[in-house]
Amino acid sequence: MDEYIKIRLSELNGYIDRKVHIYGWIEDKRILGNIIFLTIRDGWGKTQITVKREDKSIYNLALATRRQSIVSIYGRVNKYGDTIEVIPHKYYIVSEAEHPLPIDPTGRTPASLPKLIEYRPLSLRIPVVNAIFKLRGLALKLSREYFNEIGCTEINTPKIISTATEGGADLFKVDYFDKDAYLAQSPQLYKEEMVMGLGMVYEIAQYYRAEKSHTRKHLTEFTSVDFEGAYINYEGAMEVLTGYIKYLLERIPREGKEYYEILKYTPPQAPGDIKTIKYSEAIQIIKKEGKEIRWGDDLDSEALSILAERIGGFYYIIDWPWSLKPFYIMRKGDLSESFDLMYNDLELSSGGTREHRYRELKKNIIEKGLNAETFEYHLRHYKYGMPPHAGFGLGLDRLMLILTGRENIREVVLYPRDPETIVP
Ligand code: AMO
């Protein structure tokens, strides 16, 4: 069967009247008089297979194949009007689907989110779910494109570590032979150290936080897009972050058009510029709305809802009290050179200028109540010519909520992990 060319269903248009070999799952089957119409998909595209009763053996096989089974078809591509169909010459059932199916892959009978996650592979055949994860893949591709274009080097830092990077709390402990180890909460200190020789770096990876949060925006395993650059301060890091958000929002509607049509959703427009307010101004705004809050308090969900209402869209909150920020952030008296990037009431990213001076960094570690000795492996590098630097970490799963218009972070993560869920 050499004369049949193996192609994807997205390529059919270029093979009208030619003999092709295709694979796919049967999404739908309709019998109209003496004809069976099968809709098959392969993950890239879809087509119709038209089987006439006179092709007896194929007709009987098609009749017997259950929806969602994988078939292999050799046939001719035919076009009439706007419709492309394949007229099968040979038809094989490659992998049968058992019925009843645990979820409806056409999406017509909606399944609960836990059920979708339990049967994630099959749920990826639901057009809306499929579109979400295609867009996630696209966002990852565009992210790499952006950071590579601006001159960053992609890095991979360890996820099994011996010291906390974000302070002592929320750490998952791991039995590591005869030693204690932890799962990384972020690549923080490693990414900072890498700017010594690489200039600007980025990493896209999963991190772990033992937070007992049951919200629509927290997971115990989340994906972060981390950036770190030498010779810049927090303003430079915000420029890179604003550029990243613009790059994504300008390109993803175009490159992901077919998926947005399925989702019936338009992502926010790329911001011209991103507004900035100081933490102290945020406190004033929140106070004006009648909420009791003092300078130095963290912004809880009620406070963030007020800001979402009053400011909205993308905005930065800058110059946070140093008491609210981690030890590695550059201190300016009671304040710090730091920022959070918000979208309405959702924190997407945080970052800042880093403390690059060995003595000051050590002092900050002690002041935050941490044990400087356990950080010595990291700290020593700050003695050998550490450049001033700044960076940020951005929660990719949270960004995906905005890029896909979903509400719950579990909808945009293949296998979400929260305090109750570690399977599947
Ligand atoms: P931070 O702890 O603010 O900063 O985390 C950065 C971003 O990561 C996302 N994020 C989460 N997403 C889902 N579930 C979670 N449990 C979770 N925790 C954090 C958020 C958040 O804004 N090292 C610093 C960043 C830096 O300064 O470079 C850090 O980790 O979107």
XYZ file of C-alpha atoms and ligand atoms in Angstrom:
455
model
C 0.000 0.000 0.000
C 2.906 2.194 -0.791
C 0.866 4.453 -3.023
C -1.062 5.743 0.029
C 0.619 8.745 1.681
C 0.428 8.872 5.463
C -0.852 12.302 6.530
C -2.464 14.108 9.463
C -6.105 15.131 9.210
C -5.094 18.791 9.259
C -3.297 18.227 5.933
C -6.213 16.770 3.951
C -6.819 19.983 2.039
C -3.570 19.527 0.163
C -4.415 15.953 -0.897
C -7.734 16.281 -2.768
C -8.254 13.306 -5.111
C -5.112 11.618 -3.762
C -4.748 8.332 -1.939
C -3.966 8.784 1.763
C -3.458 6.765 4.906
C -4.995 8.319 8.015
C -5.524 7.435 11.653
C -8.032 8.820 14.110
C -10.656 8.176 16.730
C -14.304 7.979 15.834
C -15.978 10.976 17.371
C -19.360 10.485 15.812
C -21.259 8.022 13.654
C -24.441 8.773 11.721
C -26.360 6.357 9.555
C -28.446 7.934 6.818
C -30.156 5.430 4.562
C -27.456 3.412 2.866
C -24.553 5.574 4.043
C -22.574 5.742 7.278
C -20.885 9.054 8.052
C -18.037 8.771 10.541
C -16.407 11.855 12.006
C -12.826 11.074 12.910
C -10.239 13.211 14.692
C -6.526 12.654 15.213
C -5.463 15.494 17.536
C -4.612 17.896 14.700
C -7.757 17.954 12.640
C -10.932 16.100 11.728
C -12.663 14.691 8.697
C -15.671 12.772 7.521
C -15.424 9.188 6.337
C -18.234 8.280 4.006
C -19.030 4.555 3.735
C -21.635 3.224 1.315
C -23.585 0.036 1.946
C -22.328 -1.396 -1.317
C -18.798 -1.561 0.220
C -20.152 -4.381 2.307
C -17.179 -5.416 4.428
C -16.159 -1.830 5.292
C -19.809 -0.906 5.918
C -20.200 -3.751 8.405
C -16.939 -2.915 10.138
C -17.863 0.768 10.386
C -21.261 -0.221 11.750
C -19.591 -2.352 14.394
C -16.902 0.161 15.479
C -17.733 1.893 18.717
C -17.255 5.645 19.121
C -13.790 6.639 20.414
C -12.115 3.558 18.901
C -9.007 4.208 16.828
C -9.222 3.323 13.154
C -6.670 3.213 10.358
C -8.056 4.082 6.947
C -6.612 3.907 3.447
C -8.698 5.853 0.989
C -9.195 8.708 -1.438
C -9.726 12.327 -0.433
C -12.824 13.831 -1.976
C -14.089 17.402 -1.904
C -17.634 18.524 -2.540
C -18.589 22.078 -1.733
C -16.847 22.994 1.520
C -16.791 19.432 2.781
C -13.776 17.192 2.619
C -14.355 13.490 3.018
C -12.336 10.336 2.712
C -13.772 7.410 0.789
C -12.219 4.337 2.400
C -10.638 1.535 0.380
C -9.389 -0.287 3.450
C -10.565 0.088 7.026
C -8.940 -1.363 10.158
C -9.968 -1.116 13.790
C -6.658 -0.505 15.565
C -7.765 -0.010 19.158
C -11.272 -0.534 20.438
C -13.033 1.676 22.992
C -15.007 -0.102 25.666
C -18.522 1.180 26.314
C -20.116 2.697 28.321
C -17.523 5.474 28.282
C -16.825 7.083 31.666
C -17.296 10.590 30.211
C -18.812 11.945 27.034
C -15.880 13.010 24.825
C -18.102 15.107 22.579
C -18.745 17.348 25.581
C -22.500 17.294 24.939
C -23.134 15.688 28.341
C -20.931 17.787 30.639
C -18.801 15.934 33.196
C -17.756 17.272 36.607
C -14.223 18.642 36.944
C -13.053 15.722 39.167
C -14.363 13.279 36.541
C -12.570 15.173 33.756
C -9.334 14.965 35.733
C -9.881 11.293 36.613
C -10.214 10.519 32.895
C -7.865 13.236 31.671
C -6.591 11.436 28.549
C -10.138 10.833 27.271
C -11.215 14.331 28.373
C -8.564 15.767 26.028
C -10.882 14.658 23.213
C -13.544 17.138 24.436
C -13.057 20.125 22.127
C -13.097 22.734 24.947
C -10.661 20.783 27.132
C -8.486 20.093 24.110
C -8.426 23.819 23.247
C -7.339 24.738 26.808
C -4.305 22.453 26.711
C -3.407 23.377 23.127
C -3.386 27.008 24.300
C -1.262 26.074 27.307
C 1.254 24.466 24.965
C 1.161 27.568 22.785
C 1.698 29.852 25.799
C 4.761 27.774 26.755
C 6.125 27.995 23.218
C 5.582 31.770 23.070
C 7.146 32.192 26.518
C 10.324 30.449 25.409
C 10.320 32.480 22.205
C 10.102 35.755 24.144
C 12.815 35.015 26.684
C 15.132 33.641 24.019
C 14.525 36.690 21.811
C 15.487 39.130 24.576
C 18.758 37.282 25.124
C 18.065 34.969 28.070
C 19.570 31.527 28.507
C 17.127 28.789 29.549
C 18.272 26.945 32.659
C 17.224 23.886 34.682
C 17.775 24.080 38.426
C 17.379 21.255 40.980
C 13.981 20.462 42.419
C 15.383 18.307 45.228
C 17.098 20.735 47.539
C 18.600 20.927 51.001
C 17.479 24.421 52.112
C 14.303 26.434 51.862
C 14.473 29.194 49.269
C 11.297 31.049 50.168
C 11.771 30.894 53.936
C 11.082 27.994 56.260
C 7.333 27.473 55.875
C 5.348 25.455 53.321
C 8.120 22.960 52.565
C 7.566 19.377 51.498
C 10.120 17.150 53.164
C 11.525 14.186 51.247
C 13.382 11.128 52.551
C 16.638 11.374 50.687
C 18.600 8.240 51.672
C 20.008 9.158 55.093
C 19.486 12.905 54.715
C 16.577 15.312 54.853
C 15.755 17.011 51.612
C 12.958 19.252 50.385
C 11.069 19.903 47.186
C 11.957 23.286 45.698
C 9.441 26.078 46.325
C 11.055 28.182 43.577
C 14.403 28.360 41.745
C 15.130 31.601 43.580
C 18.717 31.374 44.793
C 19.901 29.215 41.907
C 18.532 31.549 39.270
C 20.144 34.504 41.015
C 23.515 32.735 41.076
C 23.332 31.891 37.380
C 23.347 35.564 36.352
C 26.979 35.689 37.513
C 28.073 34.061 34.277
C 25.009 33.870 32.033
C 23.725 37.446 32.291
C 19.996 36.815 31.918
C 18.300 33.490 32.556
C 14.844 31.981 32.605
C 13.344 28.717 33.736
C 9.910 27.190 33.272
C 9.335 24.407 35.767
C 7.159 22.951 38.493
C 7.522 23.914 42.161
C 6.049 22.649 45.374
C 4.387 24.395 48.306
C 2.904 22.574 51.281
C 0.147 25.163 51.659
C -3.212 23.919 52.912
C -5.036 26.319 50.614
C -8.318 25.291 49.076
C -8.884 28.084 46.626
C -9.421 28.394 42.892
C -5.876 29.754 42.508
C -3.620 27.608 44.711
C -2.016 24.253 43.983
C 0.643 22.350 45.899
C 2.473 21.775 42.594
C 2.438 24.753 40.239
C 4.363 25.877 37.176
C 6.389 29.040 37.376
C 8.021 31.138 34.682
C 11.110 32.587 36.326
C 13.326 35.341 35.022
C 16.531 36.803 36.458
C 18.793 39.418 34.912
C 22.103 41.038 35.804
C 22.702 44.809 35.857
C 19.033 45.735 36.227
C 16.867 46.762 39.168
C 13.181 46.086 39.769
C 12.151 48.645 37.167
C 14.162 46.735 34.569
C 12.548 43.473 35.694
C 9.084 45.062 35.362
C 9.972 46.151 31.824
C 10.843 42.554 30.942
C 7.614 41.299 32.557
C 5.439 43.911 30.821
C 7.134 42.983 27.535
C 6.359 39.311 28.209
C 2.669 39.936 28.915
C 2.380 42.072 25.769
C 4.212 39.487 23.649
C 1.836 36.743 24.779
C -1.353 38.762 24.455
C -0.424 40.060 21.021
C 0.438 36.665 19.596
C -1.776 34.115 21.298
C -5.116 35.368 19.848
C -3.646 35.019 16.349
C -1.721 31.784 16.745
C -4.466 30.213 18.865
C -7.412 31.490 16.797
C -8.951 28.059 16.182
C -8.867 27.254 19.908
C -10.380 30.594 20.926
C -13.238 29.912 18.485
C -13.903 26.635 20.297
C -13.714 28.351 23.716
C -15.833 31.295 22.496
C -13.472 33.507 24.456
C -11.286 36.501 23.688
C -8.274 37.035 25.966
C -7.649 40.572 27.306
C -6.046 43.022 24.895
C -2.317 43.513 25.223
C -1.882 46.470 27.591
C -0.159 49.545 26.129
C 1.517 50.074 29.442
C 0.837 48.557 32.839
C -0.316 50.909 35.623
C 1.757 51.081 38.775
C 0.611 51.944 42.284
C 2.659 51.995 45.441
C 1.743 49.677 48.301
C 1.098 52.770 50.476
C -1.346 54.106 47.851
C -3.069 50.726 47.754
C -3.542 50.938 51.534
C -5.116 54.394 51.164
C -7.524 53.139 48.480
C -8.523 50.169 50.617
C -9.013 52.353 53.728
C -11.205 54.756 51.757
C -13.523 51.867 50.982
C -14.057 51.417 54.715
C -11.914 48.320 55.263
C -9.739 48.309 58.338
C -6.145 47.924 57.277
C -2.807 49.220 58.531
C 0.467 49.935 56.785
C 2.452 46.699 57.054
C -0.558 44.377 56.671
C -0.569 41.942 53.787
C -3.351 42.420 51.237
C -5.986 39.758 51.881
C -8.625 38.681 49.391
C -11.055 41.404 50.513
C -8.377 44.086 50.061
C -7.496 42.706 46.617
C -11.178 42.704 45.580
C -11.312 46.414 46.403
C -8.229 47.059 44.266
C -9.699 44.942 41.454
C -12.811 47.079 41.598
C -10.966 50.412 41.814
C -8.088 49.697 39.433
C -8.755 46.471 37.523
C -7.004 44.877 34.555
C -3.228 44.475 34.790
C -1.472 46.634 37.403
C 1.675 46.551 39.500
C 1.781 47.099 43.253
C 5.313 48.276 44.055
C 7.443 49.287 47.050
C 6.106 46.789 49.572
C 7.157 46.918 53.238
C 10.313 44.843 53.575
C 8.622 42.938 56.418
C 6.234 41.388 53.867
C 8.921 40.304 51.415
C 11.498 37.477 51.472
C 15.087 37.944 52.640
C 16.566 38.108 49.136
C 14.644 41.277 48.194
C 16.568 44.580 48.265
C 15.719 46.621 51.322
C 15.149 50.404 51.247
C 14.703 51.215 54.939
C 11.244 49.932 55.880
C 10.405 49.469 52.219
C 11.730 47.146 49.525
C 12.412 47.355 45.800
C 9.671 44.897 44.980
C 6.540 44.415 42.914
C 3.548 42.182 42.423
C 1.828 41.997 39.058
C -1.921 41.729 39.476
C -4.784 40.998 37.117
C -7.914 42.208 38.893
C -7.680 40.409 42.264
C -5.329 37.669 41.044
C -1.622 37.869 41.849
C 0.208 36.682 38.752
C 3.802 37.421 39.576
C 6.132 38.864 42.138
C 9.671 40.066 41.888
C 12.145 42.734 42.769
C 15.693 43.949 42.976
C 17.800 41.389 44.848
C 20.283 41.947 47.633
C 23.577 41.076 45.921
C 25.963 42.097 48.722
C 27.164 39.131 50.800
C 27.095 40.848 54.207
C 23.700 42.466 53.760
C 22.187 39.254 52.414
C 23.462 37.319 55.424
C 22.100 40.013 57.748
C 18.698 39.808 56.037
C 18.597 36.022 56.416
C 19.235 36.349 60.148
C 16.730 39.188 60.503
C 14.046 37.013 58.890
C 14.695 34.401 61.596
C 16.391 31.916 59.251
C 19.551 29.962 59.882
C 22.375 31.568 57.874
C 24.515 28.414 58.132
C 22.062 26.358 56.088
C 22.337 28.955 53.329
C 26.136 28.913 53.233
C 26.223 26.868 50.002
C 24.369 29.689 48.332
C 25.738 32.638 50.260
C 29.400 32.003 49.461
C 28.862 32.787 45.786
C 27.885 36.328 46.690
C 31.520 36.886 47.724
C 32.948 36.402 44.244
C 31.655 39.293 42.196
C 27.884 38.935 42.192
C 26.411 41.588 39.873
C 23.419 43.671 40.958
C 20.372 41.889 39.589
C 16.595 41.637 39.591
C 13.900 39.236 38.427
C 10.466 37.767 38.894
C 8.487 34.549 39.121
C 5.141 34.256 37.362
C 2.513 31.581 38.021
C 1.858 30.067 34.597
C -1.254 28.207 35.768
C -2.743 31.482 36.978
C -1.844 33.192 33.727
C -3.620 30.384 31.875
C -6.847 31.301 33.717
C -6.680 34.697 32.046
C -5.592 33.319 28.678
C -8.446 30.789 28.569
C -11.162 32.559 30.575
C -11.439 29.734 33.111
C -12.257 30.201 36.800
C -10.531 27.311 38.536
C -6.790 26.611 38.276
C -7.613 22.860 38.171
C -9.169 23.349 34.730
C -5.884 24.485 33.158
C -3.528 21.922 34.753
C -3.462 18.343 33.440
C -3.162 16.672 36.837
C -3.695 19.273 39.549
C -2.249 18.617 42.980
C -3.926 20.106 46.021
C -3.912 19.079 49.706
C -6.531 16.379 49.007
C -5.461 15.183 45.565
C -2.385 13.271 44.501
C -4.049 10.874 42.064
C -4.245 10.362 39.171
P 5.929 34.002 44.906
O 5.952 33.135 46.110
O 5.088 35.245 44.973
O 7.381 34.492 44.524
O 5.465 33.134 43.649
C 5.494 33.679 42.348
C 4.169 33.403 41.631
O 3.937 32.003 41.573
C 2.554 31.737 41.659
N 2.281 30.864 42.808
C 1.348 29.893 42.820
N 0.483 29.470 41.894
C -0.340 28.462 42.214
N -0.350 27.839 43.416
C 0.506 28.232 44.394
N 0.505 27.601 45.586
C 1.418 29.301 44.114
N 2.379 29.936 44.823
C 2.888 30.874 44.012
C 1.855 33.061 41.824
C 2.947 33.954 42.344
O 2.738 35.329 42.024
N 10.837 33.559 44.133
C 9.714 34.477 44.069
C 9.611 35.174 42.737
C 10.763 36.116 42.460
O 10.958 37.058 43.246
O 11.455 35.939 41.444
C 8.466 33.690 44.373
O 8.429 32.490 44.400
O 1.387 33.505 40.558
